[in-house]
Amino acid sequence: METHRESVDPVADDVIKSFARAAVLAALLGATAFVSIPIPFSPVPVTLQTLFVFLAGLYLGPVWGTVSILLYLAAGAIGLPVFSGMTGGLGVLVGETGGYLWAYAIAAGVVGLIVHRGRELRDPAEEPLPILVGSLVVATLLIYAIGTGYMAWLLELELGEAIAIGVLPFIPGGVFKLVAAIAIVKSKRITQIR
């Protein structure tokens, strides 16, 4: 009996490094599940998660930033307690806050596309402030629109009511996270991932 062996091309080092970095950012995003402040009149809690969504797009770019968020969502889908309030499972992804979670992957990709202007990574610390601010504002608006729209549909809320409980209470924190992300990038304490 003859055994036939085929060689397998090894995975490129840059792919392994990028995947490892995406996994680290996904883990950091999941670690923010410990910091969750419920708001009595809203099903959506205050978290630090969007800060790490921003950082994923800024540092990993449109492809690996999105992969990072998808790794985080997959970890939560299989039941790991990585969603706000240390919850997990598929039910969270289709529950009241599911739209916000799915929007994270889109937002990280959009930030990456705007800042890096494609798949080739640039040093976000060298990018002009208006580009950084603009990308994070667009990402925030996407998260609010998708998350609030889904919540309104699921809970059968009027648009004004959905905005009142799903957007307005989060604007001050959103501004803080936007400023924090830019401060982290401009501090140059994290070197660009290439």
XYZ file of C-alpha atoms in Angstrom, residues 17-18 44 54 93 115 122 181 186 190:
10
model
C 0.710 37.985 13.369
C -2.388 39.779 12.132
C -28.734 49.039 26.455
C -12.528 52.075 17.312
C -26.917 38.382 19.306
C -8.222 55.888 8.047
C -0.991 53.347 7.517
C -9.291 56.562 21.056
C -1.797 60.299 18.969
C 1.026 51.648 20.576
